[in-house]
Amino acid sequence: MFNGILIEKDDSGYRANLREIGEDQLPDGNVTVRVAYSTLNFKDGLAITGASPVVRKFPMVPGIDLAGTVDASSHPDFKAGDKVLLNGWGVGEGHWGGLAQKARLDGDWLIPLPAAFTEAQAMAISTAGYTAMLSILALERNGVTPQQGDVLVTGANGGVGSFAIALLAKLGYRVVASTGRTSEHAYLKQLGASEIIDRASLSEPGKPLAKERWAAVIDSVGSHTLANACASTRANGTVAACGLAQGMDFPASVAPFILRGITLAGINSVTQPKANRIVAWDRLAKDLDFALLPLISHEIGLSEAIEAASRLLAGQLRGRVVVDVNR
């Protein structure tokens, strides 16, 4: 038996409880992992609270990230004792995820835990930092350099935004951070933001084409914010779209694309090929200042995760929430 958060839905309603789970209840997979750490992401908050129907089958263990040690494996790439890492692949939605002390998974979803990281550090970075790095790689592929001008980061005090600021600043970019929380200005400056703007300047309906302001954008917000970010991107700039905190809609025009030649690059962190994942994590090992991890993240125990999920959705938690599943 092991402990885990189990989400159930039946005639009694929708509920998430911390409970003992039998190993014989684990889903099919060719690698069994003893989980050390997971995380609490926005999607996990939706799953635990039932605020949005992200869970596709029941019962379900949430947790879209995990790091741990292989317990048993019939997959050719992994053996017992290997340290592994997982981001995405629909775990916590359609397949049991990381908010439990054990997980059984498809080995094709796993990558070796990079030697540069402890399990806790990898989960402090997790999907948020990995998505931020995928976004930066997209900017680089389109030739964006620090010399071309500012990079806007929306949703700046969230997990993706926090890592995007820290990584961009270390790489030499001047970062403009957009946030609605005036109390977080000092935090964003510590991460490396050079300028902070109020998200209200981007979150309302705007013009199809606005004054050119930044060479590139990393946007985790979507909706009007993404449309306005595109409208203010300089000629031949690139916008990496990786989130939808404001909404899935994109109320924009084609003007920035055909009159300024900007590129909108979609970032899919969930089903990236293994080779791309390894490249992103290798770059994180090289380009991230590990000293910032305690500033960006904080740790809770598995027993605290259900209560923290509601606070996460309410915008009351900053940065990354790392979950020690063994306490």
Coordinates of C-alpha atoms in Angstrom, one line a residue:
M1 CA 0.0 0.0 0.0
F2 CA 1.1 3.6 -0.6
N3 CA -0.4 7.1 -0.1
G4 CA -1.8 9.1 -2.9
I5 CA -4.4 11.7 -3.8
L6 CA -7.3 9.9 -5.5
I7 CA -10.0 11.8 -7.4
E8 CA -13.3 10.0 -7.7
K9 CA -16.6 10.8 -9.4
D10 CA -19.8 8.9 -8.9
D11 CA -23.4 9.3 -7.7
S12 CA -22.0 10.8 -4.5
G13 CA -20.3 13.6 -6.4
Y14 CA -16.8 14.7 -7.3
R15 CA -14.1 14.4 -4.6
A16 CA -10.4 14.3 -4.0
N17 CA -9.0 12.5 -0.9
L18 CA -5.6 11.5 0.4
R19 CA -5.8 7.8 0.9
E20 CA -4.0 4.5 0.9
I21 CA -3.9 2.9 -2.6
G22 CA -2.9 -0.7 -3.4
E23 CA -0.2 -1.4 -5.9
D24 CA -2.6 -3.7 -7.7
Q25 CA -4.7 -0.6 -8.5
L26 CA -2.0 1.1 -10.5
P27 CA -2.7 1.4 -14.3
D28 CA -0.9 -0.5 -17.0
G29 CA 2.7 0.5 -17.8
N30 CA 6.1 -0.9 -18.3
V31 CA 7.9 1.1 -15.7
T32 CA 7.0 1.4 -12.0
V33 CA 8.5 4.5 -10.2
R34 CA 8.9 5.2 -6.6
V35 CA 8.0 8.9 -6.7
A36 CA 10.1 11.3 -4.6
Y37 CA 8.6 14.6 -5.6
S38 CA 5.8 16.0 -7.7
T39 CA 4.3 19.4 -8.2
L40 CA 1.1 21.3 -8.0
N41 CA 0.4 22.9 -11.4
F42 CA -2.6 25.0 -12.4
K43 CA -4.0 21.9 -14.2
D44 CA -3.6 19.9 -11.1
G45 CA -5.5 22.5 -9.2
L46 CA -8.4 22.2 -11.7
A47 CA -8.3 18.5 -11.4
I48 CA -8.3 18.3 -7.6
T49 CA -11.0 20.9 -7.1
G50 CA -13.1 19.9 -10.1
A51 CA -13.2 23.5 -11.3
S52 CA -12.8 22.4 -14.9
P53 CA -13.3 19.0 -16.4
V54 CA -9.6 18.2 -17.1
V55 CA -9.8 14.6 -15.7
R56 CA -10.8 12.2 -18.5
K57 CA -11.3 9.0 -16.5
F58 CA -12.0 8.0 -12.9
P59 CA -10.6 7.2 -10.4
M60 CA -7.5 9.4 -11.1
V61 CA -4.3 10.4 -9.4
P62 CA -3.4 14.0 -10.4
G63 CA 0.0 15.3 -10.9
I64 CA 1.4 16.2 -14.3
D65 CA 5.1 16.0 -13.2
L66 CA 7.1 13.6 -11.2
A67 CA 10.7 12.7 -10.3
G68 CA 11.8 9.5 -8.7
T69 CA 13.5 6.1 -8.9
V70 CA 12.6 3.1 -11.1
D71 CA 11.3 0.3 -9.0
A72 CA 10.7 -2.2 -11.8
S73 CA 11.0 -2.0 -15.6
S74 CA 10.4 -4.0 -18.7
H75 CA 11.3 -1.0 -20.9
P76 CA 14.7 -1.3 -22.6
D77 CA 15.9 2.2 -21.7
F78 CA 15.4 1.9 -17.9
K79 CA 16.3 -0.5 -15.1
A80 CA 15.6 -0.6 -11.4
G81 CA 17.5 2.2 -9.6
D82 CA 17.5 4.7 -12.4
K83 CA 16.5 8.2 -11.6
V84 CA 13.8 9.5 -13.9
L85 CA 11.7 12.5 -14.7
L86 CA 8.3 13.0 -16.4
N87 CA 6.5 16.1 -17.7
G88 CA 3.1 15.9 -19.4
W89 CA 1.9 13.1 -21.7
G90 CA -1.6 13.4 -20.2
V91 CA -0.7 12.0 -16.8
G92 CA -3.0 13.3 -14.1
E93 CA -5.7 13.6 -16.7
G94 CA -6.0 10.3 -18.6
H95 CA -3.3 8.2 -16.8
W96 CA -2.5 8.2 -13.1
G97 CA 0.1 10.9 -12.3
G98 CA 2.7 11.9 -9.7
L99 CA 0.7 13.0 -6.6
A100 CA 1.2 9.6 -5.0
Q101 CA 4.2 7.6 -3.7
K102 CA 4.1 5.2 -6.7
A103 CA 3.4 5.5 -10.4
R104 CA 3.2 3.0 -13.2
L105 CA 4.0 4.6 -16.6
D106 CA 5.0 4.1 -20.2
G107 CA 8.8 4.3 -20.3
D108 CA 8.6 6.3 -23.6
W109 CA 7.3 9.2 -21.5
L110 CA 10.3 9.2 -19.2
I111 CA 13.7 10.8 -19.5
P112 CA 16.7 10.2 -17.3
L113 CA 17.0 12.7 -14.5
P114 CA 19.8 15.1 -15.5
A115 CA 22.8 14.7 -13.2
A116 CA 22.8 18.5 -12.6
F117 CA 19.5 18.2 -10.7
T118 CA 18.3 16.6 -7.5
E119 CA 14.7 15.3 -7.7
A120 CA 13.5 18.2 -5.6
Q121 CA 15.3 20.7 -7.9
A122 CA 13.8 19.1 -11.0
M123 CA 10.3 19.4 -9.6
A124 CA 11.0 23.0 -8.6
I125 CA 11.6 23.6 -12.3
S126 CA 9.2 20.9 -13.7
T127 CA 6.7 21.7 -16.5
A128 CA 6.9 25.4 -15.8
G129 CA 10.6 25.8 -16.3
Y130 CA 10.7 23.2 -19.1
T131 CA 7.9 25.1 -21.0
A132 CA 9.8 28.4 -20.5
M133 CA 12.9 26.8 -22.0
L134 CA 10.9 25.4 -25.0
S135 CA 9.7 29.0 -25.5
I136 CA 13.2 30.4 -25.5
L137 CA 14.4 27.7 -27.9
A138 CA 11.6 28.8 -30.3
L139 CA 12.7 32.4 -30.1
E140 CA 16.3 31.3 -30.8
R141 CA 15.3 29.2 -33.8
N142 CA 13.7 32.3 -35.2
G143 CA 16.9 34.3 -34.7
V144 CA 15.8 36.5 -31.7
T145 CA 18.9 37.9 -30.0
P146 CA 19.4 40.2 -27.0
Q147 CA 20.6 43.0 -29.4
Q148 CA 17.2 43.1 -31.1
G149 CA 15.4 44.6 -28.2
D150 CA 13.1 43.8 -25.2
V151 CA 11.3 40.6 -24.6
L152 CA 7.9 40.8 -23.0
V153 CA 6.9 38.0 -20.5
T154 CA 3.2 37.9 -19.6
G155 CA 1.8 36.2 -16.5
A156 CA 5.2 37.1 -15.0
N157 CA 4.6 36.0 -11.4
G158 CA 3.4 32.5 -12.5
G159 CA 5.6 29.5 -12.8
V160 CA 6.3 29.8 -16.6
G161 CA 6.7 33.5 -16.3
S162 CA 9.1 33.3 -13.4
F163 CA 11.4 30.9 -15.2
A164 CA 11.2 32.8 -18.4
I165 CA 12.4 36.0 -16.7
A166 CA 15.2 34.2 -14.9
L167 CA 16.4 32.4 -18.0
L168 CA 16.1 35.4 -20.4
A169 CA 17.9 37.7 -18.0
K170 CA 20.8 35.2 -17.6
L171 CA 21.0 34.9 -21.4
G172 CA 21.4 38.7 -21.7
Y173 CA 18.0 39.8 -22.7
R174 CA 16.2 42.9 -21.3
V175 CA 12.9 41.6 -19.9
V176 CA 9.7 43.5 -19.6
A177 CA 7.4 41.7 -17.1
S178 CA 3.6 42.0 -17.2
T179 CA 1.8 41.4 -13.9
G180 CA -1.3 42.5 -12.1
R181 CA 0.3 42.1 -8.6
T182 CA 2.0 45.3 -7.5
S183 CA 3.2 43.4 -4.4
E184 CA 5.4 41.2 -6.7
H185 CA 7.5 43.9 -8.2
A186 CA 10.5 43.3 -6.0
Y187 CA 10.3 39.5 -6.7
L188 CA 10.3 40.1 -10.4
K189 CA 13.2 42.4 -10.2
Q190 CA 15.1 39.8 -8.2
L191 CA 14.5 37.3 -11.1
G192 CA 16.0 39.8 -13.6
A193 CA 13.1 41.9 -14.9
S194 CA 14.3 45.3 -16.1
E195 CA 10.8 46.8 -16.4
I196 CA 7.4 45.9 -15.0
I197 CA 4.1 46.9 -16.7
D198 CA 0.5 46.5 -15.4
R199 CA -1.2 43.6 -17.1
A200 CA -4.3 45.8 -17.5
S201 CA -2.5 47.5 -20.3
L202 CA -2.7 44.3 -22.3
S203 CA -5.7 42.4 -21.0
E204 CA -8.5 44.5 -22.5
P205 CA -9.5 44.7 -26.2
G206 CA -7.0 46.7 -28.1
K207 CA -6.0 47.9 -31.6
P208 CA -5.2 45.5 -34.4
L209 CA -1.8 47.1 -34.7
A210 CA -0.2 49.2 -31.9
K211 CA 3.1 50.9 -31.3
E212 CA 6.1 48.6 -31.7
R213 CA 7.5 47.8 -28.3
W214 CA 9.3 44.5 -28.0
A215 CA 11.3 42.2 -30.2
A216 CA 9.8 39.0 -28.8
V217 CA 7.2 37.7 -26.3
I218 CA 6.7 34.7 -24.1
D219 CA 3.0 34.6 -23.4
S220 CA 1.3 32.2 -20.9
V221 CA -2.0 34.1 -20.8
G222 CA -3.7 34.0 -24.2
S223 CA -6.9 35.9 -25.1
H224 CA -6.7 39.7 -25.4
T225 CA -3.3 39.7 -23.7
L226 CA -1.8 37.6 -26.5
A227 CA -3.6 39.6 -29.2
N228 CA -2.2 42.9 -27.7
A229 CA 1.3 41.4 -27.3
C230 CA 1.3 40.5 -31.0
A231 CA 0.0 43.9 -32.0
S232 CA 3.0 45.6 -30.2
T233 CA 5.7 43.2 -31.4
R234 CA 8.4 44.8 -33.6
A235 CA 8.8 43.9 -37.3
N236 CA 10.0 40.3 -37.8
G237 CA 9.7 39.5 -34.1
T238 CA 8.5 36.2 -32.6
V239 CA 5.7 35.5 -30.0
A240 CA 5.8 32.2 -28.2
A241 CA 2.3 31.2 -27.0
C242 CA 2.4 28.6 -24.2
G243 CA -0.6 29.2 -22.0
L244 CA -4.2 30.3 -21.6
A245 CA -4.6 31.7 -18.1
Q246 CA -6.9 34.5 -19.5
G247 CA -8.7 32.3 -22.0
M248 CA -8.4 30.0 -25.1
D249 CA -9.7 32.7 -27.5
F250 CA -7.4 34.8 -29.7
P251 CA -9.3 38.0 -30.6
A252 CA -6.7 39.4 -33.0
S253 CA -6.3 40.4 -36.6
V254 CA -3.8 39.3 -39.2
A255 CA -2.3 42.8 -39.3
P256 CA 0.8 42.1 -37.2
F257 CA 1.6 39.0 -39.3
I258 CA 1.2 40.5 -42.8
L259 CA 2.3 44.1 -42.1
R260 CA 5.1 43.4 -39.7
G261 CA 6.0 39.8 -40.5
I262 CA 5.9 38.6 -36.9
T263 CA 5.8 34.9 -36.1
L264 CA 3.5 33.2 -33.7
A265 CA 5.1 30.1 -32.4
G266 CA 2.9 27.6 -30.5
I267 CA 4.6 25.8 -27.6
N268 CA 3.3 22.2 -26.9
S269 CA 5.0 20.9 -23.8
V270 CA 2.8 17.9 -23.3
T271 CA 3.8 15.6 -26.2
Q272 CA 7.3 16.8 -27.2
P273 CA 9.5 14.0 -28.5
K274 CA 12.1 12.7 -26.1
A275 CA 15.0 14.2 -27.9
N276 CA 13.5 17.7 -27.6
R277 CA 12.9 17.2 -23.9
I278 CA 16.5 16.2 -23.3
V279 CA 17.7 19.3 -25.2
A280 CA 15.4 21.5 -23.1
W281 CA 16.6 20.0 -19.8
D282 CA 20.2 20.1 -20.8
R283 CA 19.8 23.8 -21.5
L284 CA 18.1 24.3 -18.1
A285 CA 21.1 22.7 -16.5
K286 CA 23.3 25.2 -18.3
D287 CA 21.3 28.4 -18.3
L288 CA 19.3 28.5 -15.1
D289 CA 20.7 30.1 -12.0
F290 CA 20.0 27.4 -9.4
A291 CA 20.3 29.9 -6.6
L292 CA 16.9 31.3 -7.7
L293 CA 15.0 28.1 -7.1
P294 CA 14.2 28.8 -3.4
L295 CA 12.9 32.2 -4.6
I296 CA 10.7 30.7 -7.3
S297 CA 9.4 27.6 -5.5
H298 CA 8.4 26.4 -2.1
E299 CA 7.8 22.9 -0.8
I300 CA 4.7 21.3 0.8
G301 CA 3.8 17.8 1.8
L302 CA 1.4 15.5 0.0
S303 CA -1.1 16.0 2.9
E304 CA -1.2 19.7 2.2
A305 CA -1.8 19.5 -1.6
I306 CA -5.6 19.3 -1.6
E307 CA -5.9 22.5 0.4
A308 CA -3.2 24.2 -1.6
A309 CA -5.0 23.5 -4.9
S310 CA -7.8 26.0 -4.0
R311 CA -5.3 28.7 -3.1
L312 CA -3.4 28.1 -6.3
L313 CA -6.6 28.6 -8.4
A314 CA -7.4 31.7 -6.4
G315 CA -4.0 33.3 -7.3
Q316 CA -2.8 33.2 -3.8
L317 CA 0.4 31.2 -4.4
R318 CA 3.5 32.5 -6.1
G319 CA 5.7 30.5 -8.4
R320 CA 6.1 26.8 -8.2
V321 CA 4.7 24.4 -5.6
V322 CA 6.9 21.3 -5.1
V323 CA 5.2 18.4 -3.4
D324 CA 7.2 15.9 -1.2
V325 CA 4.9 12.9 -1.7
N326 CA 6.5 11.1 1.3
R327 CA 5.3 13.5 3.9

